[in-house]
Amino acid sequence: MEEKKAAILQEIPRLRRYARALLRDRDSADDLVQDCLERALMRLDNWRTGESPRRWLFTIMHHLFIDQMRKVKRRGEAAVLPLDAGEAMATPAIQAESAASREIVDALQQISPDRRAALVMVAIEGFSYAEAATMLGVPAGTLMSRIARGREELRALLDDQARRRTIRIVEK
Amino acid sequence: MNARSFTDRDIHLALDGELPEDERAAYQAWLEANPDMKARSLRFAADNAALRGLFTGVLDEPVPARLTAVVKGDAPKRKGTPPWWRMAAAAALLVAGGLGGYLVGASGFGFGPDSDDRMAELAIAAHQTFAADKNRPVEVDGSDPAYLTGWLSKRTGLKLVAPDLSVNGFQLLGGRLVPAEGSTAALMLYADAQGNRISVYVTTGGSELSKGTYTLAGGGPEAVYWQEKGYGCAVVGTLPPAELRLVAKDAYKQLLAGAGLSQS
């Protein structure tokens, strides 16, 4: 039991990074991690000893993330924002966030949740396609196309932002 | 030699380390022969590096106490706690899942009106400034509590007592005046035998009842606060959450009793 808990504690930084890439806002991301940990602790028996807790925890968190995204869609964005949304949004997702990094983070948030999750798992978290496909519960082919489309989308969004920036400069 | 022809799908495979070892040389040759594909590959690689670089800092951030508390099992439980306390715990940690198995929502940090947040922030700032000062944390020491609270009461315009927190292992060090939002606050400092310091920050507050806990986004000490009947108080410290809540509850009761206000 204690060994399991210690192993879970070690995964928290990774879970926080994944959540932050998915959700941008720091408090919402940590809320997601907290939900994930609470659920994991209730189901400690589901985790086979000897296996790394990482994939198990990421799977739990992914389900929670997708649930949450569905609720957002159903109830409208405001439903899942904290009550002090103004303040939360003002908190930079990343310390000393530069304009360039903000553009990437913004673009990432605009990609559909499924593609975002696939891209973040592979490109940021460094999971293999096989691992990511298992955690996301999709066939490898689906995962592949989500990553390919996610990257295309990200590139297009970034190009778009760059173009708008250029226009702003020209207009001055 | 070339067992197969490549497509833009292979760019992703190569980038993600999924291209079989024995195909890599042929893939490289294909890239060199197709400048547009090579440009695409470089662009994706650059975006990838930017993405990764953007979030590596998260790994070095201190893990918020509320997350480790969940795993260690010392997050406060809802069951069997007094009502005022349940509210604070629910607002702060959403520990509902710990027992009930279901979470109300992923984000319900409802702190109520902004004035409590502001008060909690000022209380944390005062705690960070003065509790950290080893030699001169207070203006007036706690050897004569009656004198201390008389002075603090006069300057804050509140009827104040210095709560006796010795059951919790904390002794009064003394107090000082600190700024509050638009007024003056009393800061009373306590220390335990291990040298842990907590502060009790009292000021005029809103008349609307509100209770909760607050931690700055960057982490650091936690404030357990309440506002009621024109009276605002925050207990700040870096203690295990359950312990801080116990102390805060004790201080809260004594302050209310001392001010002649009944507990609602």
PDB file of N, CA, C and O in Angstrom, chain B residues 27-78:
ATOM      1  N   TYR B  27      14.595   6.553 -45.741  1.00  0.00           N
ATOM      2  CA  TYR B  27      13.737   7.704 -45.434  1.00  0.00           C
ATOM      3  C   TYR B  27      14.512   9.011 -45.598  1.00  0.00           C
ATOM      4  O   TYR B  27      14.033   9.964 -46.219  1.00  0.00           O
ATOM      5  N   GLN B  28      15.734   9.026 -45.063  1.00  0.00           N
ATOM      6  CA  GLN B  28      16.571  10.222 -45.191  1.00  0.00           C
ATOM      7  C   GLN B  28      16.811  10.567 -46.654  1.00  0.00           C
ATOM      8  O   GLN B  28      16.725  11.732 -47.052  1.00  0.00           O
ATOM      9  N   ALA B  29      17.088   9.545 -47.452  1.00  0.00           N
ATOM     10  CA  ALA B  29      17.339   9.758 -48.874  1.00  0.00           C
ATOM     11  C   ALA B  29      16.093  10.333 -49.545  1.00  0.00           C
ATOM     12  O   ALA B  29      16.171  11.245 -50.376  1.00  0.00           O
ATOM     13  N   TRP B  30      14.937   9.817 -49.132  1.00  0.00           N
ATOM     14  CA  TRP B  30      13.659  10.303 -49.685  1.00  0.00           C
ATOM     15  C   TRP B  30      13.462  11.786 -49.338  1.00  0.00           C
ATOM     16  O   TRP B  30      13.052  12.598 -50.163  1.00  0.00           O
ATOM     17  N   LEU B  31      13.787  12.149 -48.070  1.00  0.00           N
ATOM     18  CA  LEU B  31      13.672  13.551 -47.652  1.00  0.00           C
ATOM     19  C   LEU B  31      14.557  14.447 -48.512  1.00  0.00           C
ATOM     20  O   LEU B  31      14.129  15.516 -48.953  1.00  0.00           O
ATOM     21  N   GLU B  32      15.793  13.988 -48.717  1.00  0.00           N
ATOM     22  CA  GLU B  32      16.735  14.801 -49.486  1.00  0.00           C
ATOM     23  C   GLU B  32      16.242  14.994 -50.919  1.00  0.00           C
ATOM     24  O   GLU B  32      16.482  16.039 -51.517  1.00  0.00           O
ATOM     25  N   ALA B  33      15.550  14.005 -51.419  1.00  0.00           N
ATOM     26  CA  ALA B  33      15.062  14.070 -52.805  1.00  0.00           C
ATOM     27  C   ALA B  33      13.766  14.875 -52.919  1.00  0.00           C
ATOM     28  O   ALA B  33      13.350  15.227 -54.016  1.00  0.00           O
ATOM     29  N   ASN B  34      13.118  15.140 -51.779  1.00  0.00           N
ATOM     30  CA  ASN B  34      11.840  15.867 -51.795  1.00  0.00           C
ATOM     31  C   ASN B  34      11.898  17.088 -50.871  1.00  0.00           C
ATOM     32  O   ASN B  34      11.504  17.010 -49.702  1.00  0.00           O
ATOM     33  N   PRO B  35      12.386  18.201 -51.388  1.00  0.00           N
ATOM     34  CA  PRO B  35      12.608  19.376 -50.539  1.00  0.00           C
ATOM     35  C   PRO B  35      11.345  19.826 -49.794  1.00  0.00           C
ATOM     36  O   PRO B  35      11.437  20.268 -48.651  1.00  0.00           O
ATOM     37  N   ASP B  36      10.177  19.704 -50.432  1.00  0.00           N
ATOM     38  CA  ASP B  36       8.975  20.141 -49.720  1.00  0.00           C
ATOM     39  C   ASP B  36       8.693  19.252 -48.524  1.00  0.00           C
ATOM     40  O   ASP B  36       8.255  19.710 -47.468  1.00  0.00           O
ATOM     41  N   MET B  37       8.963  17.945 -48.680  1.00  0.00           N
ATOM     42  CA  MET B  37       8.786  17.031 -47.556  1.00  0.00           C
ATOM     43  C   MET B  37       9.830  17.294 -46.476  1.00  0.00           C
ATOM     44  O   MET B  37       9.549  17.204 -45.286  1.00  0.00           O
ATOM     45  N   LYS B  38      11.009  17.655 -46.901  1.00  0.00           N
ATOM     46  CA  LYS B  38      12.056  17.953 -45.939  1.00  0.00           C
ATOM     47  C   LYS B  38      11.682  19.212 -45.141  1.00  0.00           C
ATOM     48  O   LYS B  38      11.826  19.252 -43.913  1.00  0.00           O
ATOM     49  N   ALA B  39      11.170  20.203 -45.831  1.00  0.00           N
ATOM     50  CA  ALA B  39      10.758  21.432 -45.157  1.00  0.00           C
ATOM     51  C   ALA B  39       9.656  21.140 -44.146  1.00  0.00           C
ATOM     52  O   ALA B  39       9.658  21.645 -43.018  1.00  0.00           O
ATOM     53  N   ARG B  40       8.745  20.304 -44.565  1.00  0.00           N
ATOM     54  CA  ARG B  40       7.646  19.925 -43.691  1.00  0.00           C
ATOM     55  C   ARG B  40       8.170  19.233 -42.433  1.00  0.00           C
ATOM     56  O   ARG B  40       7.729  19.499 -41.321  1.00  0.00           O
ATOM     57  N   SER B  41       9.091  18.327 -42.661  1.00  0.00           N
ATOM     58  CA  SER B  41       9.672  17.579 -41.554  1.00  0.00           C
ATOM     59  C   SER B  41      10.383  18.514 -40.567  1.00  0.00           C
ATOM     60  O   SER B  41      10.239  18.385 -39.353  1.00  0.00           O
ATOM     61  N   LEU B  42      11.125  19.489 -41.126  1.00  0.00           N
ATOM     62  CA  LEU B  42      11.839  20.424 -40.254  1.00  0.00           C
ATOM     63  C   LEU B  42      10.857  21.280 -39.458  1.00  0.00           C
ATOM     64  O   LEU B  42      11.061  21.558 -38.279  1.00  0.00           O
ATOM     65  N   ARG B  43       9.778  21.665 -40.141  1.00  0.00           N
ATOM     66  CA  ARG B  43       8.795  22.502 -39.469  1.00  0.00           C
ATOM     67  C   ARG B  43       8.117  21.750 -38.310  1.00  0.00           C
ATOM     68  O   ARG B  43       7.979  22.260 -37.200  1.00  0.00           O
ATOM     69  N   PHE B  44       7.733  20.507 -38.586  1.00  0.00           N
ATOM     70  CA  PHE B  44       7.114  19.707 -37.528  1.00  0.00           C
ATOM     71  C   PHE B  44       8.083  19.478 -36.376  1.00  0.00           C
ATOM     72  O   PHE B  44       7.694  19.515 -35.208  1.00  0.00           O
ATOM     73  N   ALA B  45       9.341  19.256 -36.727  1.00  0.00           N
ATOM     74  CA  ALA B  45      10.343  19.029 -35.682  1.00  0.00           C
ATOM     75  C   ALA B  45      10.491  20.276 -34.818  1.00  0.00           C
ATOM     76  O   ALA B  45      10.591  20.197 -33.588  1.00  0.00           O
ATOM     77  N   ALA B  46      10.446  21.451 -35.469  1.00  0.00           N
ATOM     78  CA  ALA B  46      10.590  22.707 -34.719  1.00  0.00           C
ATOM     79  C   ALA B  46       9.374  22.927 -33.808  1.00  0.00           C
ATOM     80  O   ALA B  46       9.521  23.282 -32.636  1.00  0.00           O
ATOM     81  N   ASP B  47       8.179  22.679 -34.344  1.00  0.00           N
ATOM     82  CA  ASP B  47       6.974  22.837 -33.522  1.00  0.00           C
ATOM     83  C   ASP B  47       7.011  21.889 -32.322  1.00  0.00           C
ATOM     84  O   ASP B  47       6.648  22.249 -31.204  1.00  0.00           O
ATOM     85  N   ASN B  48       7.469  20.668 -32.608  1.00  0.00           N
ATOM     86  CA  ASN B  48       7.574  19.660 -31.558  1.00  0.00           C
ATOM     87  C   ASN B  48       8.505  20.108 -30.436  1.00  0.00           C
ATOM     88  O   ASN B  48       8.188  20.010 -29.260  1.00  0.00           O
ATOM     89  N   ALA B  49       9.668  20.611 -30.850  1.00  0.00           N
ATOM     90  CA  ALA B  49      10.652  21.055 -29.861  1.00  0.00           C
ATOM     91  C   ALA B  49      10.084  22.214 -29.053  1.00  0.00           C
ATOM     92  O   ALA B  49      10.260  22.278 -27.830  1.00  0.00           O
ATOM     93  N   ALA B  50       9.359  23.113 -29.731  1.00  0.00           N
ATOM     94  CA  ALA B  50       8.781  24.255 -29.027  1.00  0.00           C
ATOM     95  C   ALA B  50       7.753  23.774 -28.002  1.00  0.00           C
ATOM     96  O   ALA B  50       7.731  24.234 -26.861  1.00  0.00           O
ATOM     97  N   LEU B  51       6.923  22.833 -28.413  1.00  0.00           N
ATOM     98  CA  LEU B  51       5.912  22.287 -27.504  1.00  0.00           C
ATOM     99  C   LEU B  51       6.558  21.680 -26.268  1.00  0.00           C
ATOM    100  O   LEU B  51       6.147  21.933 -25.141  1.00  0.00           O
ATOM    101  N   ARG B  52       7.549  20.858 -26.529  1.00  0.00           N
ATOM    102  CA  ARG B  52       8.201  20.166 -25.410  1.00  0.00           C
ATOM    103  C   ARG B  52       8.876  21.163 -24.479  1.00  0.00           C
ATOM    104  O   ARG B  52       8.750  21.067 -23.259  1.00  0.00           O
ATOM    105  N   GLY B  53       9.564  22.138 -25.089  1.00  0.00           N
ATOM    106  CA  GLY B  53      10.287  23.119 -24.286  1.00  0.00           C
ATOM    107  C   GLY B  53       9.357  23.926 -23.400  1.00  0.00           C
ATOM    108  O   GLY B  53       9.695  24.312 -22.282  1.00  0.00           O
ATOM    109  N   LEU B  54       8.160  24.138 -23.914  1.00  0.00           N
ATOM    110  CA  LEU B  54       7.194  24.981 -23.234  1.00  0.00           C
ATOM    111  C   LEU B  54       6.745  24.415 -21.897  1.00  0.00           C
ATOM    112  O   LEU B  54       6.399  25.131 -20.978  1.00  0.00           O
ATOM    113  N   PHE B  55       6.703  23.105 -21.808  1.00  0.00           N
ATOM    114  CA  PHE B  55       6.120  22.490 -20.616  1.00  0.00           C
ATOM    115  C   PHE B  55       7.119  21.782 -19.715  1.00  0.00           C
ATOM    116  O   PHE B  55       6.726  21.256 -18.681  1.00  0.00           O
ATOM    117  N   THR B  56       8.402  21.785 -20.090  1.00  0.00           N
ATOM    118  CA  THR B  56       9.356  21.066 -19.232  1.00  0.00           C
ATOM    119  C   THR B  56       9.432  21.701 -17.850  1.00  0.00           C
ATOM    120  O   THR B  56       9.641  21.001 -16.863  1.00  0.00           O
ATOM    121  N   GLY B  57       9.241  23.035 -17.797  1.00  0.00           N
ATOM    122  CA  GLY B  57       9.330  23.737 -16.515  1.00  0.00           C
ATOM    123  C   GLY B  57       8.352  23.204 -15.486  1.00  0.00           C
ATOM    124  O   GLY B  57       8.604  23.278 -14.284  1.00  0.00           O
ATOM    125  N   VAL B  58       7.247  22.660 -15.960  1.00  0.00           N
ATOM    126  CA  VAL B  58       6.220  22.161 -15.030  1.00  0.00           C
ATOM    127  C   VAL B  58       6.798  21.064 -14.132  1.00  0.00           C
ATOM    128  O   VAL B  58       6.443  20.957 -12.963  1.00  0.00           O
ATOM    129  N   LEU B  59       7.713  20.270 -14.691  1.00  0.00           N
ATOM    130  CA  LEU B  59       8.289  19.164 -13.912  1.00  0.00           C
ATOM    131  C   LEU B  59       9.070  19.662 -12.703  1.00  0.00           C
ATOM    132  O   LEU B  59       9.204  18.946 -11.712  1.00  0.00           O
ATOM    133  N   ASP B  60       9.594  20.880 -12.792  1.00  0.00           N
ATOM    134  CA  ASP B  60      10.401  21.398 -11.681  1.00  0.00           C
ATOM    135  C   ASP B  60       9.586  22.211 -10.681  1.00  0.00           C
ATOM    136  O   ASP B  60      10.113  22.635  -9.655  1.00  0.00           O
ATOM    137  N   GLU B  61       8.336  22.457 -10.989  1.00  0.00           N
ATOM    138  CA  GLU B  61       7.514  23.226 -10.051  1.00  0.00           C
ATOM    139  C   GLU B  61       7.278  22.406  -8.784  1.00  0.00           C
ATOM    140  O   GLU B  61       7.136  21.193  -8.852  1.00  0.00           O
ATOM    141  N   PRO B  62       7.227  23.074  -7.640  1.00  0.00           N
ATOM    142  CA  PRO B  62       6.855  22.320  -6.432  1.00  0.00           C
ATOM    143  C   PRO B  62       5.430  21.788  -6.580  1.00  0.00           C
ATOM    144  O   PRO B  62       4.565  22.485  -7.115  1.00  0.00           O
ATOM    145  N   VAL B  63       5.233  20.562  -6.159  1.00  0.00           N
ATOM    146  CA  VAL B  63       3.903  19.953  -6.268  1.00  0.00           C
ATOM    147  C   VAL B  63       2.990  20.581  -5.220  1.00  0.00           C
ATOM    148  O   VAL B  63       3.347  20.637  -4.045  1.00  0.00           O
ATOM    149  N   PRO B  64       1.833  21.100  -5.621  1.00  0.00           N
ATOM    150  CA  PRO B  64       0.918  21.702  -4.641  1.00  0.00           C
ATOM    151  C   PRO B  64       0.555  20.714  -3.529  1.00  0.00           C
ATOM    152  O   PRO B  64       0.342  19.530  -3.795  1.00  0.00           O
ATOM    153  N   ALA B  65       0.499  21.237  -2.322  1.00  0.00           N
ATOM    154  CA  ALA B  65       0.232  20.380  -1.150  1.00  0.00           C
ATOM    155  C   ALA B  65      -1.091  19.644  -1.287  1.00  0.00           C
ATOM    156  O   ALA B  65      -1.233  18.504  -0.836  1.00  0.00           O
ATOM    157  N   ARG B  66      -2.056  20.269  -1.941  1.00  0.00           N
ATOM    158  CA  ARG B  66      -3.366  19.626  -2.021  1.00  0.00           C
ATOM    159  C   ARG B  66      -3.296  18.318  -2.817  1.00  0.00           C
ATOM    160  O   ARG B  66      -4.111  17.425  -2.620  1.00  0.00           O
ATOM    161  N   LEU B  67      -2.306  18.215  -3.721  1.00  0.00           N
ATOM    162  CA  LEU B  67      -2.192  16.994  -4.510  1.00  0.00           C
ATOM    163  C   LEU B  67      -1.512  15.877  -3.717  1.00  0.00           C
ATOM    164  O   LEU B  67      -1.970  14.735  -3.726  1.00  0.00           O
ATOM    165  N   THR B  68      -0.425  16.225  -3.016  1.00  0.00           N
ATOM    166  CA  THR B  68       0.225  15.186  -2.223  1.00  0.00           C
ATOM    167  C   THR B  68      -0.689  14.739  -1.085  1.00  0.00           C
ATOM    168  O   THR B  68      -0.689  13.574  -0.711  1.00  0.00           O
ATOM    169  N   ALA B  69      -1.483  15.684  -0.574  1.00  0.00           N
ATOM    170  CA  ALA B  69      -2.386  15.335   0.539  1.00  0.00           C
ATOM    171  C   ALA B  69      -3.372  14.249   0.117  1.00  0.00           C
ATOM    172  O   ALA B  69      -3.708  13.379   0.916  1.00  0.00           O
ATOM    173  N   VAL B  70      -3.808  14.299  -1.135  1.00  0.00           N
ATOM    174  CA  VAL B  70      -4.749  13.280  -1.614  1.00  0.00           C
ATOM    175  C   VAL B  70      -4.121  11.890  -1.512  1.00  0.00           C
ATOM    176  O   VAL B  70      -4.740  10.941  -1.037  1.00  0.00           O
ATOM    177  N   VAL B  71      -2.859  11.798  -1.949  1.00  0.00           N
ATOM    178  CA  VAL B  71      -2.210  10.485  -1.979  1.00  0.00           C
ATOM    179  C   VAL B  71      -1.848  10.016  -0.574  1.00  0.00           C
ATOM    180  O   VAL B  71      -2.019   8.853  -0.227  1.00  0.00           O
ATOM    181  N   LYS B  72      -1.358  10.944   0.237  1.00  0.00           N
ATOM    182  CA  LYS B  72      -0.943  10.557   1.587  1.00  0.00           C
ATOM    183  C   LYS B  72      -2.140  10.284   2.487  1.00  0.00           C
ATOM    184  O   LYS B  72      -1.996   9.772   3.582  1.00  0.00           O
ATOM    185  N   GLY B  73      -3.311  10.697   2.013  1.00  0.00           N
ATOM    186  CA  GLY B  73      -4.514  10.395   2.786  1.00  0.00           C
ATOM    187  C   GLY B  73      -4.746  11.338   3.940  1.00  0.00           C
ATOM    188  O   GLY B  73      -5.563  11.068   4.799  1.00  0.00           O
ATOM    189  N   ASP B  74      -4.045  12.499   3.964  1.00  0.00           N
ATOM    190  CA  ASP B  74      -4.328  13.415   5.065  1.00  0.00           C
ATOM    191  C   ASP B  74      -5.164  14.614   4.616  1.00  0.00           C
ATOM    192  O   ASP B  74      -5.216  15.614   5.279  1.00  0.00           O
ATOM    193  N   ALA B  75      -5.814  14.454   3.471  1.00  0.00           N
ATOM    194  CA  ALA B  75      -6.769  15.481   3.083  1.00  0.00           C
ATOM    195  C   ALA B  75      -7.986  15.339   3.997  1.00  0.00           C
ATOM    196  O   ALA B  75      -8.386  14.238   4.322  1.00  0.00           O
ATOM    197  N   PRO B  76      -8.531  16.462   4.445  1.00  0.00           N
ATOM    198  CA  PRO B  76      -9.656  16.378   5.372  1.00  0.00           C
ATOM    199  C   PRO B  76     -10.846  15.667   4.744  1.00  0.00           C
ATOM    200  O   PRO B  76     -11.151  15.854   3.573  1.00  0.00           O
ATOM    201  N   LYS B  77     -11.499  14.841   5.519  1.00  0.00           N
ATOM    202  CA  LYS B  77     -12.679  14.132   5.037  1.00  0.00           C
ATOM    203  C   LYS B  77     -13.915  14.937   5.397  1.00  0.00           C
ATOM    204  O   LYS B  77     -13.933  15.685   6.362  1.00  0.00           O
ATOM    205  N   ARG B  78     -14.945  14.716   4.652  1.00  0.00           N
ATOM    206  CA  ARG B  78     -16.166  15.492   4.900  1.00  0.00           C
ATOM    207  C   ARG B  78     -16.977  14.943   6.059  1.00  0.00           C
ATOM    208  O   ARG B  78     -17.613  15.661   6.782  1.00  0.00           O
TER     209      ARG B  78
END
